[in-house]
Short mmCIF file of N, CA and C in Angstrom, two decimals:
data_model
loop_
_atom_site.label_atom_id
_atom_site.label_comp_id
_atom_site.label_asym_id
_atom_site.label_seq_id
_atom_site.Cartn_x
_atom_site.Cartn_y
_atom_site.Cartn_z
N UNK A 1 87.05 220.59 -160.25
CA UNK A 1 87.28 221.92 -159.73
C UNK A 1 87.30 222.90 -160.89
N UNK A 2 86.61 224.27 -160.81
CA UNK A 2 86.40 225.35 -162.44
C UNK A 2 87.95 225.65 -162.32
N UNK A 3 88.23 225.94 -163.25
CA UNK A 3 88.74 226.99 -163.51
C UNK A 3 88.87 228.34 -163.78
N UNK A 4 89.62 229.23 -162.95
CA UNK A 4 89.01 230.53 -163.63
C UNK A 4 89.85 231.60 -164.57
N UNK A 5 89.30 232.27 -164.57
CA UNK A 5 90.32 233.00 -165.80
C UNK A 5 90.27 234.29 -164.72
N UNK A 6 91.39 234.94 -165.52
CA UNK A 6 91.86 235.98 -164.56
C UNK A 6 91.15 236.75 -164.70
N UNK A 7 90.66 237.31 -165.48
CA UNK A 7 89.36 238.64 -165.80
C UNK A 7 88.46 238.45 -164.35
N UNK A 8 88.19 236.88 -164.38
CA UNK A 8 86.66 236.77 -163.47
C UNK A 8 87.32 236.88 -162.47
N UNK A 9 88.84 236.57 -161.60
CA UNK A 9 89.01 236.84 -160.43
C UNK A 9 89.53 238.22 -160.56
N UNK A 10 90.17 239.08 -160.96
CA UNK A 10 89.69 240.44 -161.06
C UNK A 10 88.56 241.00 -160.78
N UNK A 11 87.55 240.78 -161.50
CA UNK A 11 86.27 241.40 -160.91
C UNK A 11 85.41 240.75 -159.49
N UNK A 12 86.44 239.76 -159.00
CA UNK A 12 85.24 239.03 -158.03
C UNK A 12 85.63 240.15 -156.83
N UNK A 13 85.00 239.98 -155.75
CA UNK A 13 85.20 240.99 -154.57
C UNK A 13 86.77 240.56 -153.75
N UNK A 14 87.28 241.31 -152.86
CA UNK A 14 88.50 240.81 -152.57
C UNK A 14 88.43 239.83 -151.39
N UNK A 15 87.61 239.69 -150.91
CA UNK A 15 87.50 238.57 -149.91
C UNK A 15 87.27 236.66 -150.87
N UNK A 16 86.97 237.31 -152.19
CA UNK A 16 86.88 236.28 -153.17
C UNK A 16 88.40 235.57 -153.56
N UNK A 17 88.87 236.91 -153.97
CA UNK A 17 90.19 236.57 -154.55
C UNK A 17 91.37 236.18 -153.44
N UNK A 18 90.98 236.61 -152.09
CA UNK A 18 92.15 236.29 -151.09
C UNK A 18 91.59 234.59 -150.43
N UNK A 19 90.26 234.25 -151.00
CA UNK A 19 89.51 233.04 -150.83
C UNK A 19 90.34 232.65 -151.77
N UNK A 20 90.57 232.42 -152.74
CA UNK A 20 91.35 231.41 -153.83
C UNK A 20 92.47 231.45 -153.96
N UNK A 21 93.29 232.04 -153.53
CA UNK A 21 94.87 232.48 -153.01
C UNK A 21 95.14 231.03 -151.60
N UNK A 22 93.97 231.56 -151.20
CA UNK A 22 94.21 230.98 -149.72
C UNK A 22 93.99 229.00 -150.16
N UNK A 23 93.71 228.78 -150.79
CA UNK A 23 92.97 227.51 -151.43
C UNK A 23 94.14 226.90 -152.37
N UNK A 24 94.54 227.49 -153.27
CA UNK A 24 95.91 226.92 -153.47
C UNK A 24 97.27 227.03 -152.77
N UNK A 25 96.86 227.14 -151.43
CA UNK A 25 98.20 227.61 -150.75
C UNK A 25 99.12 226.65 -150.27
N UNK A 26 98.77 225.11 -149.83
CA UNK A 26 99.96 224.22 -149.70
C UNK A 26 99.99 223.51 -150.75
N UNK A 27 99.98 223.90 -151.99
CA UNK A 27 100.50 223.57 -153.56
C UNK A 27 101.79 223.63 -153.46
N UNK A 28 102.47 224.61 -153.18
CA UNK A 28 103.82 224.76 -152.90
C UNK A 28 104.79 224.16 -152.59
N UNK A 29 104.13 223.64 -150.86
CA UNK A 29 104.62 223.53 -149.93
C UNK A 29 105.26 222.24 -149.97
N UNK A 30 105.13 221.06 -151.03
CA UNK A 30 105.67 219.67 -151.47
C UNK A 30 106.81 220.11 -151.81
N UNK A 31 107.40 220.99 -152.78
CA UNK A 31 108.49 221.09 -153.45
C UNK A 31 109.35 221.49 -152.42
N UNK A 32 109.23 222.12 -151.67
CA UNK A 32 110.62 222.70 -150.51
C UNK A 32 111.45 224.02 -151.26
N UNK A 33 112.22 224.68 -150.57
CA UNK A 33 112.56 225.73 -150.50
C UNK A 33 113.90 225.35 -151.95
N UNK A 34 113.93 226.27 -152.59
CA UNK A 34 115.33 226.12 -153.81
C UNK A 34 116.85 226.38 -153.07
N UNK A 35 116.82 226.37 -151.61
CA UNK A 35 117.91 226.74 -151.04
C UNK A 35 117.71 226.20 -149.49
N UNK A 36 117.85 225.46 -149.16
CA UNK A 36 116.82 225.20 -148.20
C UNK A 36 118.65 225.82 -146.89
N UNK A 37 118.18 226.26 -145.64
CA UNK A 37 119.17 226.45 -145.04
C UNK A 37 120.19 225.56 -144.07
N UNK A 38 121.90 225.56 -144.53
CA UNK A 38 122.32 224.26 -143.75
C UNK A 38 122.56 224.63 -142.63
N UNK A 39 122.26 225.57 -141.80
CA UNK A 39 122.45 225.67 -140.45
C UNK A 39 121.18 225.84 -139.66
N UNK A 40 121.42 225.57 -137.84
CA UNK A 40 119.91 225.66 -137.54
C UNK A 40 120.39 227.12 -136.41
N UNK A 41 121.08 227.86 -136.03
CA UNK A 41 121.83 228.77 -135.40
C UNK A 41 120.74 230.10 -135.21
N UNK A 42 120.10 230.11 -136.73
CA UNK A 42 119.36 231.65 -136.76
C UNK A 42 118.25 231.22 -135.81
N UNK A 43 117.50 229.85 -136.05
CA UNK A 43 116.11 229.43 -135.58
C UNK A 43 116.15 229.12 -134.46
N UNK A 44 117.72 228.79 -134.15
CA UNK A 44 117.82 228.73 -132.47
C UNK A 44 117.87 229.40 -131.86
N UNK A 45 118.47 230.79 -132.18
CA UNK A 45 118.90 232.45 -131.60
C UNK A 45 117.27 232.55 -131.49
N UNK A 46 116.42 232.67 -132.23
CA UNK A 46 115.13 233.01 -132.16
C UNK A 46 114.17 232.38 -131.17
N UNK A 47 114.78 230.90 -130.65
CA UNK A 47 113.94 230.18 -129.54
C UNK A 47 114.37 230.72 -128.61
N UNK A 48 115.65 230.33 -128.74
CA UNK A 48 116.56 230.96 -127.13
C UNK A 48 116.14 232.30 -126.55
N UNK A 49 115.78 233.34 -127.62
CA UNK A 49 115.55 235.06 -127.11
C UNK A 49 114.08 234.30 -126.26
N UNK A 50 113.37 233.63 -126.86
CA UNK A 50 111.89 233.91 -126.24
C UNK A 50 112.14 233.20 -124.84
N UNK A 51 112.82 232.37 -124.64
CA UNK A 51 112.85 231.90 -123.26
C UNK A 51 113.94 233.27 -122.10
N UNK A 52 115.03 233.58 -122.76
CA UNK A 52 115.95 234.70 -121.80
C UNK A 52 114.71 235.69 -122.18
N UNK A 53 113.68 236.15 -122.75
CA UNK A 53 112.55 237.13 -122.72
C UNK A 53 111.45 236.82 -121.54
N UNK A 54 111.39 235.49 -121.46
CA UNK A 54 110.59 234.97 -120.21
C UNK A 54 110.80 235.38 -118.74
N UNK A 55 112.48 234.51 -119.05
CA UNK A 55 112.70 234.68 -117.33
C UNK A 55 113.22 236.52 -117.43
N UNK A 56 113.45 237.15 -117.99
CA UNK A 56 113.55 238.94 -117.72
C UNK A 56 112.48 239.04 -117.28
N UNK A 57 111.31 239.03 -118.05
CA UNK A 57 109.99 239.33 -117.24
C UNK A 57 109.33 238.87 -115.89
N UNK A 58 110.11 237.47 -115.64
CA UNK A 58 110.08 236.95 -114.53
C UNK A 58 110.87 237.55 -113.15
N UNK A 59 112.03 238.16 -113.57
CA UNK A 59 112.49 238.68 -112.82
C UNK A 59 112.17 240.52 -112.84
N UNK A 60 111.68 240.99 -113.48
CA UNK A 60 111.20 242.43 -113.47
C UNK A 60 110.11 242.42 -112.25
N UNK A 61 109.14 241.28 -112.76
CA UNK A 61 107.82 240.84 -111.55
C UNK A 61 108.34 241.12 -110.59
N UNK A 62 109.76 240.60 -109.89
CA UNK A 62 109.85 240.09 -108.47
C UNK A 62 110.61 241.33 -108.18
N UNK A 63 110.99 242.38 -109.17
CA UNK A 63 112.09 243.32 -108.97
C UNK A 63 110.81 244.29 -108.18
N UNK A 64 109.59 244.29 -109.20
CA UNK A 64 108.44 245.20 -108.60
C UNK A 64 107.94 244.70 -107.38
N UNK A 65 108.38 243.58 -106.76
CA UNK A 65 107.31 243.08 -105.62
C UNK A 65 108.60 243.81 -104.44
N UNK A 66 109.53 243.81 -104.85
CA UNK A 66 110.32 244.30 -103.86
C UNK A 66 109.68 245.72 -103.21
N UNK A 67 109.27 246.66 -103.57
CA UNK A 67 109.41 248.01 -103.12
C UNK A 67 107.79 248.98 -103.63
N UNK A 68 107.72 249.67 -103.20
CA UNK A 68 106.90 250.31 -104.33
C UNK A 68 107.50 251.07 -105.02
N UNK A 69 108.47 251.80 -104.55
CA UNK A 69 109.34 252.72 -105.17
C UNK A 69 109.94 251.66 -106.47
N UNK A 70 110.01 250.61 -106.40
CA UNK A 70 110.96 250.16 -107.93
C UNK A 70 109.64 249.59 -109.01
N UNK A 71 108.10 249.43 -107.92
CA UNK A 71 107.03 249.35 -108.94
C UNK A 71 106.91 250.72 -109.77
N UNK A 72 107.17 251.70 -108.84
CA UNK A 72 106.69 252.99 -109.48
C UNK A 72 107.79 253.45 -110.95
N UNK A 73 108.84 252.89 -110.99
CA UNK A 73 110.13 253.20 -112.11
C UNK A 73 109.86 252.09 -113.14
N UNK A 74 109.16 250.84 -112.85
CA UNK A 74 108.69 249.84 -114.12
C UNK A 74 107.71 250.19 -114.38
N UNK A 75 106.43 250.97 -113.61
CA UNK A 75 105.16 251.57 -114.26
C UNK A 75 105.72 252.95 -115.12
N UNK A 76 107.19 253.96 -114.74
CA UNK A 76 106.98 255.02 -115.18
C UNK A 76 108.11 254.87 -116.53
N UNK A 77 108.11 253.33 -116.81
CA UNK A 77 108.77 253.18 -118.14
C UNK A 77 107.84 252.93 -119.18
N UNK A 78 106.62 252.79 -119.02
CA UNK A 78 105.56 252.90 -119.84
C UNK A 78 104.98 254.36 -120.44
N UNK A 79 105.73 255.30 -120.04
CA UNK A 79 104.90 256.91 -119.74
C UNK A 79 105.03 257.27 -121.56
N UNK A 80 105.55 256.58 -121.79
CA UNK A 80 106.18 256.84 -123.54
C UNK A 80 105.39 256.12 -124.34
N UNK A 81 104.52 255.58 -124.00
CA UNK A 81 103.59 254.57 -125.06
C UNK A 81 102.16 256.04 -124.51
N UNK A 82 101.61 255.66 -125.21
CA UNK A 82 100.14 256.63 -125.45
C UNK A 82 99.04 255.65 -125.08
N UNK A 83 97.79 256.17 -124.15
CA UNK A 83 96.85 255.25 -124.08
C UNK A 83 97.29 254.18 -123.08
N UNK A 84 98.36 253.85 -122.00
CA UNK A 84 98.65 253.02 -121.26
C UNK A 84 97.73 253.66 -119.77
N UNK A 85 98.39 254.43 -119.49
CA UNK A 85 97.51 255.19 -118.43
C UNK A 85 96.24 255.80 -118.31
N UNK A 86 94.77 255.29 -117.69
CA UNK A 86 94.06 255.85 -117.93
C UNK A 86 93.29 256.51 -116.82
N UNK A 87 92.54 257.54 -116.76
CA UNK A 87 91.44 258.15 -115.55
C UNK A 87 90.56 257.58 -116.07
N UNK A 88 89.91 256.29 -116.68
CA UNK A 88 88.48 256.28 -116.64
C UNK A 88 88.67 254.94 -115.83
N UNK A 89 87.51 254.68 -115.23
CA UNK A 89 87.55 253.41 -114.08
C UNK A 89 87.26 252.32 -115.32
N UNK A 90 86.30 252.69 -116.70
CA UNK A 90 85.79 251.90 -117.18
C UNK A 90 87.37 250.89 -117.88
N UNK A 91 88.25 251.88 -118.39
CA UNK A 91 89.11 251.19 -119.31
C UNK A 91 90.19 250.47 -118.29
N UNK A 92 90.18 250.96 -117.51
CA UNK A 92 91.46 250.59 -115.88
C UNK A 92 92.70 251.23 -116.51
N UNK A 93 93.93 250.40 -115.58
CA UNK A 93 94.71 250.96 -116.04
C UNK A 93 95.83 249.58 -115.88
N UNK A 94 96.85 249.66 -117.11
CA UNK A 94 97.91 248.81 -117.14
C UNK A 94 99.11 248.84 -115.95
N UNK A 95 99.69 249.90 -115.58
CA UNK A 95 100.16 250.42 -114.69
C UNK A 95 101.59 249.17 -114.77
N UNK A 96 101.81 248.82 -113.65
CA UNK A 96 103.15 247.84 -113.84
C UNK A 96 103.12 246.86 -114.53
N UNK A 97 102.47 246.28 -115.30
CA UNK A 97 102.37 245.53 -116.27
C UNK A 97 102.82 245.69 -117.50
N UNK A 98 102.67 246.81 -118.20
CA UNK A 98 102.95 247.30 -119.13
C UNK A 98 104.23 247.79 -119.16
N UNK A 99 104.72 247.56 -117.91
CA UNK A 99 106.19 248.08 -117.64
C UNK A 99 107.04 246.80 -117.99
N UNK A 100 106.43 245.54 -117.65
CA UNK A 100 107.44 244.16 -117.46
C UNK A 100 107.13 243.56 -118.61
N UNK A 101 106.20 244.46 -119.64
CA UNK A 101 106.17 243.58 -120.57
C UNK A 101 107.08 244.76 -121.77
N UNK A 102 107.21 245.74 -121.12
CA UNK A 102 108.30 246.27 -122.23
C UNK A 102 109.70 245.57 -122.12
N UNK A 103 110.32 245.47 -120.77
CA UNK A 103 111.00 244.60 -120.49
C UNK A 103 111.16 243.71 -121.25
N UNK A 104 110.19 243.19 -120.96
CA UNK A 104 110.76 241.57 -121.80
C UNK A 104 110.43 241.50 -123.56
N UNK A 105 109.71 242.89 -123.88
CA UNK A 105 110.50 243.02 -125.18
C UNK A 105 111.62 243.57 -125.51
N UNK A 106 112.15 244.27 -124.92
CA UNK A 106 113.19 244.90 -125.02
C UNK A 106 114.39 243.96 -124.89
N UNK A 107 114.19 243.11 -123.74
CA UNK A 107 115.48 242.05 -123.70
C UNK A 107 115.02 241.00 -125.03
N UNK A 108 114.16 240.31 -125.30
CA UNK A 108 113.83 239.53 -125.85
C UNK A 108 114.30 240.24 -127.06
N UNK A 109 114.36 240.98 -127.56
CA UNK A 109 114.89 241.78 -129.05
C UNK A 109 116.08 241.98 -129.46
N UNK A 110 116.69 242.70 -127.92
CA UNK A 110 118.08 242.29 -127.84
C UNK A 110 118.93 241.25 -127.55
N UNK A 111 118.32 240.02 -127.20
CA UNK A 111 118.79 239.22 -127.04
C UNK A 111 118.94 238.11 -128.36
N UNK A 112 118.15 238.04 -128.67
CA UNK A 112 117.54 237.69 -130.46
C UNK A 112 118.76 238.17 -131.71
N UNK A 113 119.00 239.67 -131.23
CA UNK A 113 120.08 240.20 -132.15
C UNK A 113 121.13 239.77 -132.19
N UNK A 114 121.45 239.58 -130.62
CA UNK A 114 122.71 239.21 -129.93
C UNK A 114 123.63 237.72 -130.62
N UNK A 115 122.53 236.94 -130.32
CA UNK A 115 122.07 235.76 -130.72
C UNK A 115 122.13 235.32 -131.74
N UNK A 116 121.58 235.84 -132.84
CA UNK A 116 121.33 235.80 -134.25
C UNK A 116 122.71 235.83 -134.79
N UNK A 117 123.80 237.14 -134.39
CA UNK A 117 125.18 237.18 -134.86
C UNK A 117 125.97 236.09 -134.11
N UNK A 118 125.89 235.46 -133.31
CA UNK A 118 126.57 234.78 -132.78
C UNK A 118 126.26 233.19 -133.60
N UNK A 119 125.40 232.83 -133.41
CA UNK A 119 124.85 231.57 -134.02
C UNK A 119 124.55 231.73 -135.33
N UNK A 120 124.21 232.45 -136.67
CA UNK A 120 123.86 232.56 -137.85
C UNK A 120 124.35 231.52 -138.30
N UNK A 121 126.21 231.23 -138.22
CA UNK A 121 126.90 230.37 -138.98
C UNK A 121 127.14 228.68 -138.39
N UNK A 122 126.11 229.23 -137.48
CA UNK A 122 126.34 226.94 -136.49
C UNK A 122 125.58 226.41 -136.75
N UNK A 123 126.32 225.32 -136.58
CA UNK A 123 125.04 224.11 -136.35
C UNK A 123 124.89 223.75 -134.82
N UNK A 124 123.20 223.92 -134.04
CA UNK A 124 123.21 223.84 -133.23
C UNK A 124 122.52 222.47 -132.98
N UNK A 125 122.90 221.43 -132.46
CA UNK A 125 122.55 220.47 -132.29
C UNK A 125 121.00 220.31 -131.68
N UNK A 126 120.42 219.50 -131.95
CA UNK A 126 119.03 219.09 -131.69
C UNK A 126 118.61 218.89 -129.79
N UNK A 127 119.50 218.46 -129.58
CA UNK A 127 119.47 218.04 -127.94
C UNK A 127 119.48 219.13 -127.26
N UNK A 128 120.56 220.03 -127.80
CA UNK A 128 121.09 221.71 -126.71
C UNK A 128 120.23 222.03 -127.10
N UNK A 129 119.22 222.19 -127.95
CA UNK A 129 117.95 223.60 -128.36
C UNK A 129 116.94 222.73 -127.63
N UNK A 130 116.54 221.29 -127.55
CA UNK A 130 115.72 220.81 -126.51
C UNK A 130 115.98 221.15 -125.32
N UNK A 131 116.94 220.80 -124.67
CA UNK A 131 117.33 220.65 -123.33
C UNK A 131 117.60 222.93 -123.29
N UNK A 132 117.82 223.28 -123.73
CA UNK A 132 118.15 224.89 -123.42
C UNK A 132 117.20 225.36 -123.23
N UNK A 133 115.87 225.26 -124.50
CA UNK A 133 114.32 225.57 -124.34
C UNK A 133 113.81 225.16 -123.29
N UNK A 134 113.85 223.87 -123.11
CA UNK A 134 113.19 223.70 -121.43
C UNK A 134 113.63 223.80 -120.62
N UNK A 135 115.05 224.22 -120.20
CA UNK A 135 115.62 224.49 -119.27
C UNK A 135 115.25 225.93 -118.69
N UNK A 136 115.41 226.88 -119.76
CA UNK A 136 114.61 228.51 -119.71
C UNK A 136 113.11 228.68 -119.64
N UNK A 137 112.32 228.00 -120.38
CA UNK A 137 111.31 227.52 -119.37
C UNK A 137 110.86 227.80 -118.57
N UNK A 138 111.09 226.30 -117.98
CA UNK A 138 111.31 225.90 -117.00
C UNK A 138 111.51 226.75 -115.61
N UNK A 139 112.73 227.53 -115.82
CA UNK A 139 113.08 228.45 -114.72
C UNK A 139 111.88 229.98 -114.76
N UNK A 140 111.29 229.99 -116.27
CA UNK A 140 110.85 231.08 -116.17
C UNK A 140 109.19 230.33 -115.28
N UNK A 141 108.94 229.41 -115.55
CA UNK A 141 107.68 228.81 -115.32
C UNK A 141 107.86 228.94 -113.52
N UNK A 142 109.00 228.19 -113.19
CA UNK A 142 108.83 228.05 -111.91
C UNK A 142 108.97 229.37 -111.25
N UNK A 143 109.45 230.44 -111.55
CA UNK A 143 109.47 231.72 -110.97
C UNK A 143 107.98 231.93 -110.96
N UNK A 144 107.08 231.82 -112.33
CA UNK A 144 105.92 232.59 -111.69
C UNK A 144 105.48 231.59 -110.23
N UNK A 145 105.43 230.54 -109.69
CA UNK A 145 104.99 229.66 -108.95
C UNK A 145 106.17 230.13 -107.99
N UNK A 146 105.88 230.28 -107.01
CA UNK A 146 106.73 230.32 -105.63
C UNK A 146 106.40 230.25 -104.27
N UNK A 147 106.09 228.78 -104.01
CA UNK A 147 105.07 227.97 -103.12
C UNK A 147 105.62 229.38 -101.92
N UNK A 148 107.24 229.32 -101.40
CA UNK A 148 107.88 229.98 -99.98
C UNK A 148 107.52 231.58 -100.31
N UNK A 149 107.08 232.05 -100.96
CA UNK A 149 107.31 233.51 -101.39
C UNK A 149 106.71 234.38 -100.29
N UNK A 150 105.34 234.01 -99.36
CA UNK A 150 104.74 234.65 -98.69
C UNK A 150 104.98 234.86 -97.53
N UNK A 151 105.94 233.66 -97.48
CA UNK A 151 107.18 233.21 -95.83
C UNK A 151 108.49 233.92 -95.98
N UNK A 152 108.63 234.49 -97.15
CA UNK A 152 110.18 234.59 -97.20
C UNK A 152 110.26 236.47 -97.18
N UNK A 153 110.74 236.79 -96.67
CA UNK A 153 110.87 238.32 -96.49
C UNK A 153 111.70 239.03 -97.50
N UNK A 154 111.24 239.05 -98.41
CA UNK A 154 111.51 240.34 -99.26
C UNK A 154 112.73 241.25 -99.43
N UNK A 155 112.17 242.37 -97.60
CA UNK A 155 112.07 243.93 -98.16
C UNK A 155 113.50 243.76 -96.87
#
C-alpha cells in the first residue's frame, strides 16, 4: 500500500482526500474508547423515546380518523413549517401527515430528554431494554394493523 505524504493529499481533489480518510477508518476501531461508558441508561433513554415516538404517532393517526374537525387541527399544526402545503397538483400536498409526524417528533424528543435525566446514572439491564423495545413495538406495530377497525364505530 503507497504511502503518501501530506503535500500530495493536500493537493489531491477533496473527494480524494475524504477517499483516504474513509479507508483508514476502522484502524481505530480495535483499540476501544479511553473511557468506555459503565452505564447503559443514556442508550436506553434513546431506544425507549423511539418506540413511546411510535405509538404517539400511532395514536395521533387514530385521533385524525376520529373527526375531520381533529384531522383539520393535526394538518393545521404543520402551518409553521414552509413548503408543506401546496396548490400545485404536481407536488401534492402533505396535509395530515405532516401533522403526525411532527407529533411524534415532538414526543419522541421529549421523551428522550425526559428519559435521558432519569436513566443517565443506571444500569439498565439487558432483558428490560429487550422485552420494553418489543413490547412498544409491538403495540405501535399492531395499531397500524386493525383487522375490527372498519366494524367498530368510531364517531
Amino acid at each position: 500500500m503507497a504511502k503518501f505524504s501530506m503535500t500530495t493529499i493536500q493537493r489531491a481533489p477533496i473527494y480524494s482526500r475524504l477517499w483516504t480518510q474513509f479507508k483508514q477508518f476502522p484502524q481505530g476501531l480495535h483499540q476501544g474508547a479511553d473511557r468506555p461508558p459503565s452505564t447503559s441508561g443514556a442508550a436506553a433513554a434513546a431506544l425507549f423515546s423511539g418506540g413511546i415516538g411510535a405509538i404517539a404517532m400511532m395514536l395521533t393517526h387514530h385521533y385524525t380518523e376520529l373527526s375531520k374537525a381533529n384531522e383539520r387541527f393535526v394538518t393545521e399544526l404543520v402551518s409553521v413549517i414552509p413548503l408543506v402545503t401546496s396548490k400545485d397538483p404536481m407536488w401534492g400536498n402533505l396535509g395530515g401527515f405532516a401533522g403526525k409526524e411532527i407529533v411524534l417528533l415532538v414526543v419522541w424528543l421529549t421523551s428522550w430528554t425526559i428519559l435521558h435525566n432519569i436513566l443517565k446514572y443506571r444500569q439498565v439491564k439487558p432483558r428490560t431494554l429487550i422485552l420494553g423495545l418489543l413490547s412498544l413495538f409491538t403495540i405501535a406495530t399492531v395499531m397500524t394493523w386493525h383487522p375490527l377497525f372498519p366494524y367498530l364505530s368510531l364517531q
